[in-house]
mmCIF file of C-alpha atoms and ligand atoms in Angstrom:
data_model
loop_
_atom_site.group_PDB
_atom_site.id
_atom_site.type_symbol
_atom_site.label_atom_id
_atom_site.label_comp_id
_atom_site.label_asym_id
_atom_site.label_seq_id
_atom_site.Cartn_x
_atom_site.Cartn_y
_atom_site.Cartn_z
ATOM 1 C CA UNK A 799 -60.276 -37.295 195.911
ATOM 2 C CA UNK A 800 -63.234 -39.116 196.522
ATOM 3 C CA UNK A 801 -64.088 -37.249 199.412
ATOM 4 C CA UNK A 802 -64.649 -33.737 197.331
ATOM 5 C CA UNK A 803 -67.786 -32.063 198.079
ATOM 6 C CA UNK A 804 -69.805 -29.437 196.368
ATOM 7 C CA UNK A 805 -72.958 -27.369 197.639
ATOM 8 C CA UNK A 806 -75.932 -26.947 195.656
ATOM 9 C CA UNK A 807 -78.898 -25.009 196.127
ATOM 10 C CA UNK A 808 -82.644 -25.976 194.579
ATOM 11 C CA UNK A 809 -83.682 -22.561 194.232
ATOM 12 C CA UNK A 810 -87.422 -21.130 194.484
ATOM 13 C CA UNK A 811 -88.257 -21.857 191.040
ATOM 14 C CA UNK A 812 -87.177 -25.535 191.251
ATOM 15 C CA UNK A 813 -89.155 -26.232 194.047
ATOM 16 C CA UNK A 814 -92.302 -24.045 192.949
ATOM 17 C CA UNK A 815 -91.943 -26.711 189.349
ATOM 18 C CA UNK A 816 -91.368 -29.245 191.809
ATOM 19 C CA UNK A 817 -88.359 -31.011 190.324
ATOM 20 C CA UNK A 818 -86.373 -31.466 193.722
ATOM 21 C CA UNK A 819 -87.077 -35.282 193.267
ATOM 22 C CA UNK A 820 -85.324 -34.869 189.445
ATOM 23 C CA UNK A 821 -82.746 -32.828 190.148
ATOM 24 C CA UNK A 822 -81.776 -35.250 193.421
ATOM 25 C CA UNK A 823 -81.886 -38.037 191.520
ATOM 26 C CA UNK A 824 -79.633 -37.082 188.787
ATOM 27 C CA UNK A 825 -77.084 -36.697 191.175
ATOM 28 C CA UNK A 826 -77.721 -39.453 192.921
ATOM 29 C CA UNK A 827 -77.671 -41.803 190.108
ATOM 30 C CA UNK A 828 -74.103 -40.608 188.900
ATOM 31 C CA UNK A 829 -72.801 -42.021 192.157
ATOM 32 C CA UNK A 830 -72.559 -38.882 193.806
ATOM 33 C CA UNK A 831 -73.288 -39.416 197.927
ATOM 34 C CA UNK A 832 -75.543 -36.732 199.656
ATOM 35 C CA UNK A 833 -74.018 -36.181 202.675
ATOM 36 C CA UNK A 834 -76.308 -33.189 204.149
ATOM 37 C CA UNK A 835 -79.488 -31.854 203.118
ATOM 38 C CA UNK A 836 -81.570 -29.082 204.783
ATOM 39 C CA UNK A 837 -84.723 -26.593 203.431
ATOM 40 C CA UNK A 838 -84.970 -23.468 204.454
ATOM 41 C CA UNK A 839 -86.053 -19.684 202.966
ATOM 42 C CA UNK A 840 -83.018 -17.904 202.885
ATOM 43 C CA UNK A 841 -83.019 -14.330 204.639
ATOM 44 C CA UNK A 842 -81.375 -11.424 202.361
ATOM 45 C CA UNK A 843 -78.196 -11.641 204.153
ATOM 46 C CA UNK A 844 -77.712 -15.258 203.771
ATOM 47 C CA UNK A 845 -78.230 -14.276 199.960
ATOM 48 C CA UNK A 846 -76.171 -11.603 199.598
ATOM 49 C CA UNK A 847 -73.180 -13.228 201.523
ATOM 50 C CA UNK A 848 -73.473 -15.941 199.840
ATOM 51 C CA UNK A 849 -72.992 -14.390 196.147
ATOM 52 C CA UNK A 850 -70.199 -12.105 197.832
ATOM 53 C CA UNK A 851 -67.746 -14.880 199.453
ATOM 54 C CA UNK A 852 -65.789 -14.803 195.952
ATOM 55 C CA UNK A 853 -64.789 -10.680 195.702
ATOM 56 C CA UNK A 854 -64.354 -11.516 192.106
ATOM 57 C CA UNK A 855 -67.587 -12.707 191.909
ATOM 58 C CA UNK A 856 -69.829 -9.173 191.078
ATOM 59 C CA UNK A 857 -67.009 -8.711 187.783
ATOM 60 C CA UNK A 858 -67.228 -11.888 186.420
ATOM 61 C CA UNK A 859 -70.834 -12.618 186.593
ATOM 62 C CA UNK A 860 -71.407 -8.952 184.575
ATOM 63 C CA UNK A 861 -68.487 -10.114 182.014
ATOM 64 C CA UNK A 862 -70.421 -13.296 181.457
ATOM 65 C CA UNK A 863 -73.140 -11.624 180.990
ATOM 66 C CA UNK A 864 -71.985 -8.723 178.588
ATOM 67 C CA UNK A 865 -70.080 -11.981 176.670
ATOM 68 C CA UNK A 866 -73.206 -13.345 176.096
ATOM 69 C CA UNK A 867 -74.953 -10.898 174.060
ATOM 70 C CA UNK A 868 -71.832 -9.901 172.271
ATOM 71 C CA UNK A 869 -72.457 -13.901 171.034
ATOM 72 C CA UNK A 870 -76.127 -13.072 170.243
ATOM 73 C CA UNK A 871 -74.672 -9.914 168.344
ATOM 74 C CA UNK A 872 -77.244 -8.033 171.079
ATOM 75 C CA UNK A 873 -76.127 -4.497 172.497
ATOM 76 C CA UNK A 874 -75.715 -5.320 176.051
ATOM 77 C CA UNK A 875 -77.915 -2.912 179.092
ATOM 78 C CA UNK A 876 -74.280 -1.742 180.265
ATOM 79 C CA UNK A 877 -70.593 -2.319 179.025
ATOM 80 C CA UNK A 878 -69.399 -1.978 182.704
ATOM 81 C CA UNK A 879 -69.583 -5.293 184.258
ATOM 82 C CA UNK A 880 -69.077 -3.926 187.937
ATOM 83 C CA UNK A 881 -72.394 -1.776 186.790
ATOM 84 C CA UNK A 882 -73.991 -5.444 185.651
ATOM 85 C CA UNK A 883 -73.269 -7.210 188.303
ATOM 86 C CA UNK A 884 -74.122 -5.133 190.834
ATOM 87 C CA UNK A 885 -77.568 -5.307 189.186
ATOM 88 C CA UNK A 886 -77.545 -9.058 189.081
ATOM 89 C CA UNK A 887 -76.819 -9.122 192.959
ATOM 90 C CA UNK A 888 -79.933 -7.122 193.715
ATOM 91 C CA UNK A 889 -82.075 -9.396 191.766
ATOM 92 C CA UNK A 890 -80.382 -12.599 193.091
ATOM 93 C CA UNK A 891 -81.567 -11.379 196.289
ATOM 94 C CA UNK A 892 -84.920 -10.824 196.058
ATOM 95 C CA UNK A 893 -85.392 -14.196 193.715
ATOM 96 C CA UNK A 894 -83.156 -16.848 196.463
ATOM 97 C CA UNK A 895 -85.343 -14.939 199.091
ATOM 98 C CA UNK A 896 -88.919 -15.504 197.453
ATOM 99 C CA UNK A 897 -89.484 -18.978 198.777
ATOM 100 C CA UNK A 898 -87.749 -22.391 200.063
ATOM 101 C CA UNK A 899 -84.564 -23.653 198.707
ATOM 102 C CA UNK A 900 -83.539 -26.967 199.426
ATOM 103 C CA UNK A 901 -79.193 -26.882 200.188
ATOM 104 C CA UNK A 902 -77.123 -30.020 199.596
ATOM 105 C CA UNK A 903 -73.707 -31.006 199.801
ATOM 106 C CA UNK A 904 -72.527 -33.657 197.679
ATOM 107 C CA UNK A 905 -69.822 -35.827 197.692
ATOM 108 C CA UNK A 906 -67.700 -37.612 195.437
ATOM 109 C CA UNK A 907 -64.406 -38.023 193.085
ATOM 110 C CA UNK A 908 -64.317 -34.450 191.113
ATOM 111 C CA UNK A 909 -67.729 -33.799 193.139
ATOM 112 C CA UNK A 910 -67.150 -30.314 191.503
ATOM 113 C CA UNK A 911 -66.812 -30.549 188.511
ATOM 114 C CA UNK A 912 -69.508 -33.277 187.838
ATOM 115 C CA UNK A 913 -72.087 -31.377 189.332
ATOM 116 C CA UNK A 914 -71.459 -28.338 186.879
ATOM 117 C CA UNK A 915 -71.187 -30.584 184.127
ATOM 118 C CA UNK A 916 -74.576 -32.486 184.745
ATOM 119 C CA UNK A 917 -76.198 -29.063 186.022
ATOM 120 C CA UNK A 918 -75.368 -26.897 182.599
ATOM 121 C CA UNK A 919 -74.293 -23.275 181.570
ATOM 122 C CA UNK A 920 -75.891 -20.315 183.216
ATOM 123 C CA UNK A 921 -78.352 -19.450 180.335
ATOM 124 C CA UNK A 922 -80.749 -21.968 179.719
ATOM 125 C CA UNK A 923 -81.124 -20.768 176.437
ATOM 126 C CA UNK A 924 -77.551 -22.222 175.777
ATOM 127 C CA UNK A 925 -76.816 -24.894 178.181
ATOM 128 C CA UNK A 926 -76.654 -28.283 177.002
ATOM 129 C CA UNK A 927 -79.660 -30.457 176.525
ATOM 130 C CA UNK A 928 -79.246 -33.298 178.847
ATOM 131 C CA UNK A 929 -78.189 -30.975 181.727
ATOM 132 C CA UNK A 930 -80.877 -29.622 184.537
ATOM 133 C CA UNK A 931 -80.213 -26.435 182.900
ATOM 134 C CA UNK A 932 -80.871 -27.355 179.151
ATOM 135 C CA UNK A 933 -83.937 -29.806 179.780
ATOM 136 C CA UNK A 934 -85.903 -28.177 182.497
ATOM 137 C CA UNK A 935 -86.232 -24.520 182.198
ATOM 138 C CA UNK A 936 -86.538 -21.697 179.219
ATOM 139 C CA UNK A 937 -84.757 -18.951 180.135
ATOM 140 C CA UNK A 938 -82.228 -16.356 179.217
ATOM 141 C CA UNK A 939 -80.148 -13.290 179.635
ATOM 142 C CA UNK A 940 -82.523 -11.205 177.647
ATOM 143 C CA UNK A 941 -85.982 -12.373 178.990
ATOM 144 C CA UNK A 942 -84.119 -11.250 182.279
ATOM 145 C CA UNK A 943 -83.057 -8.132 181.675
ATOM 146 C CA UNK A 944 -86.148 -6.934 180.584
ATOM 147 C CA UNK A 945 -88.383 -7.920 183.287
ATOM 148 C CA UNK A 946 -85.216 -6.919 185.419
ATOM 149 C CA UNK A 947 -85.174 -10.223 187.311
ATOM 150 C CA UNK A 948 -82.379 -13.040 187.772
ATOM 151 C CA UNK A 949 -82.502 -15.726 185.359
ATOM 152 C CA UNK A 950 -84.369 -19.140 186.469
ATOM 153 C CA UNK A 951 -82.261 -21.707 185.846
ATOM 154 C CA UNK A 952 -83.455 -24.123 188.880
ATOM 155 C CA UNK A 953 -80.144 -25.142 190.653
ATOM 156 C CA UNK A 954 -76.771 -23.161 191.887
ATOM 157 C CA UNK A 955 -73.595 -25.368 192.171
ATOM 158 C CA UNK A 956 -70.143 -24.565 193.532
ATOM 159 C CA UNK A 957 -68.023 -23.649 190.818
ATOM 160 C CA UNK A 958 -64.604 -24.496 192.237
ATOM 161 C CA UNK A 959 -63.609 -26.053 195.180
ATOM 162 C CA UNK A 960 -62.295 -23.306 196.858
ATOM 163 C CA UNK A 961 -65.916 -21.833 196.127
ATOM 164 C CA UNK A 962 -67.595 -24.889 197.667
ATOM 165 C CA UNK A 963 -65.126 -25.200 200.631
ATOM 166 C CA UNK A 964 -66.519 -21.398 201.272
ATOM 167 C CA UNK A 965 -70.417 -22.036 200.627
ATOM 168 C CA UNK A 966 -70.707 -25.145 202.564
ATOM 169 C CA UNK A 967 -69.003 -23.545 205.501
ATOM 170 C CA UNK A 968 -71.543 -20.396 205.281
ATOM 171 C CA UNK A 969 -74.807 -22.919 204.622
ATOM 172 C CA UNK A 970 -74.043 -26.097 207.002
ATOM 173 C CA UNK A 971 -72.331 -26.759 210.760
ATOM 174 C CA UNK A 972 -69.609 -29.051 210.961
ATOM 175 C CA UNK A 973 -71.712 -31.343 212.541
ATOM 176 C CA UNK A 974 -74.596 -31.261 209.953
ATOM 177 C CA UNK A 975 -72.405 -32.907 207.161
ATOM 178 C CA UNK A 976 -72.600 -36.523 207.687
ATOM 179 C CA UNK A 977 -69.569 -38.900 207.469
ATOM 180 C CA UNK A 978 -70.235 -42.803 205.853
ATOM 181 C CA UNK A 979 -69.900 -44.944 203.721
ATOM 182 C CA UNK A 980 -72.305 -46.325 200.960
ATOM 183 C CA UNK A 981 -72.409 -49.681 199.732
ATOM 184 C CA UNK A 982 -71.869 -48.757 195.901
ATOM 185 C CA UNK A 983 -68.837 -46.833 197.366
ATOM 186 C CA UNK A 984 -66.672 -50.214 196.487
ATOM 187 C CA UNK A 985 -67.864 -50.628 192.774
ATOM 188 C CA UNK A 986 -67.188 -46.731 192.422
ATOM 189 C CA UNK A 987 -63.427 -46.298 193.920
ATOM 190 C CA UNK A 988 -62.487 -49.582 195.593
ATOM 191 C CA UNK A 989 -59.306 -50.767 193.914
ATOM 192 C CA UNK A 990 -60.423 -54.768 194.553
ATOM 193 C CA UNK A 991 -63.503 -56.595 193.101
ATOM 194 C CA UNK A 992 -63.295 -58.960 195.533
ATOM 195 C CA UNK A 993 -66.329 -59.849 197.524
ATOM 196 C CA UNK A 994 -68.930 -59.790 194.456
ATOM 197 C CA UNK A 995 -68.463 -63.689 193.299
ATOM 198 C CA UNK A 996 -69.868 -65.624 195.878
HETATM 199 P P1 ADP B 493 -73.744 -19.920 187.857
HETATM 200 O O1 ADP B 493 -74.985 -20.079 188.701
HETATM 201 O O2 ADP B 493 -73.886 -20.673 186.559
HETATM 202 O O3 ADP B 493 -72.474 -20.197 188.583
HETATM 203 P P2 ADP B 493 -73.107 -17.100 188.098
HETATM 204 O O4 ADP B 493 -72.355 -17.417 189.344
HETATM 205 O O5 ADP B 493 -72.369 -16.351 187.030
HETATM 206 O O6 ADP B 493 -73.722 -18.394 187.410
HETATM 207 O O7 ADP B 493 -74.414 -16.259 188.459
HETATM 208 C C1 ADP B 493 -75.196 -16.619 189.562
HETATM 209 C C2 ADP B 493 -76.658 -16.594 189.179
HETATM 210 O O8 ADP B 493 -77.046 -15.271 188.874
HETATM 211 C C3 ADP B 493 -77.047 -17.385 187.930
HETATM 212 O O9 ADP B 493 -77.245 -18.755 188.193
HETATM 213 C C4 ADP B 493 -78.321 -16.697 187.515
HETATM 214 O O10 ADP B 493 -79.441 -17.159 188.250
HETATM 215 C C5 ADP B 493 -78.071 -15.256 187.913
HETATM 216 N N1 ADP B 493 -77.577 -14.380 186.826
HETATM 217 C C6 ADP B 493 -76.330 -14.363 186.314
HETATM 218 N N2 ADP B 493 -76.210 -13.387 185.385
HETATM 219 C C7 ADP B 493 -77.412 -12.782 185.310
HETATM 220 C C8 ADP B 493 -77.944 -11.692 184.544
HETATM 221 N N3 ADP B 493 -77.185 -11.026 183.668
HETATM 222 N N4 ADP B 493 -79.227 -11.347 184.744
HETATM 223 C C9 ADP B 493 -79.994 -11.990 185.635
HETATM 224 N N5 ADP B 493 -79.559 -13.014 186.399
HETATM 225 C C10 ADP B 493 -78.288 -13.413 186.244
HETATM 226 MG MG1 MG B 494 -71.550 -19.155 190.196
#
């Protein structure tokens, strides 16, 4: 278990605010092990593939996004979600294309999961404070929508790890995903103590 991984993207506008040093080391400081690293401007395909590995994906991200303003009691651009999405995709495009990213994969016990946790809801309007979301950036659904954009919310993560198992494969070569073993590994997952009294 402590070998799950994750991929994350710094996208354009965390670079551009230049919190690629922040977001790294909130990761890194949970225990989490970087284990490949690259930056790089996405082309359009790379984009687009990389939103369309999950063919549930275009669906659920316009259902999220028609749930949200039904929260907000806000009439929502479209009640079709296929219609939403499909919109969302097109703007996801031209915003992961705009400038570098910096990719990542992480590893670590529930890798996954901990990285979602610590990198907050998709609407920075409502993630938690205390997540990359909720303490760096502004943004919502409706600001969004009306400049027709995606939202800015700084960082993607793998949201399951069948999604990350797909994502890493499409961003990073076998051989680009390092294999070894930190020091703090022990404290983390070794079942022994032994070897810190001198
Ligand atoms: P997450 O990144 O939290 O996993 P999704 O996979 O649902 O979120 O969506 C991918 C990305 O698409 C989001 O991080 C966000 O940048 C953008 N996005 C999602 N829904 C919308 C929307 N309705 N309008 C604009 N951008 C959106
Ligand atoms: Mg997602």
């Amino acid at each position: 278990m402590q070998n799950e991984k994750t991929f994350v993207i710094i996208k354009p506008d965390g670079v551009q605010r230049t919190l690629i040093g922040e977001i790294i080391r909130r990761y890194e400081r949970m225990g989490l092990k970087m284990v490949a690293l690259k930056m790089l401007v996405p082309t359009a395909e790379m984009a687009e593939r990389h939103y369309t590995l999950d063919p549930e994906w275009l669906r659920k991200v316009g259902e999220k996004s028609i749930a949200s303003y039904k929260a907000k009691n806000i009439p929502a651009p479209s009640d079709d979600p296929i219609t939403l999405g499909k919109k969302v995709l097109t703007r996801l495009v031209k915003f992961v294309t705009s400038g570098p990213v910096v990719a990542m994969v992480w590893q670590g016990a529930h890798a996954v999961g901990i990285v979602r946790k610590m990198t907050g809801g998709t609407e920075p309007l409502s993630s938690d404070i205390g997540t990359i979301r909720g303490d760096f950036v502004l943004d919502s659904y409706q600001i969004a929508d009306v400049s027709d954009r995606a939202i800015r919310n700084l960082v993607h993560a793998s949201g399951s790890v069948a999604e990350a198992e797909n994502e890493i494969k499409l961003w990073f070569k076998p051989e680009e995903i390092l294999n070894y073993r930190l020091i703090q590994d022990a404290i983390l997952y070794d079942v022994n103590l032994d070897g810190i009294l001198e």
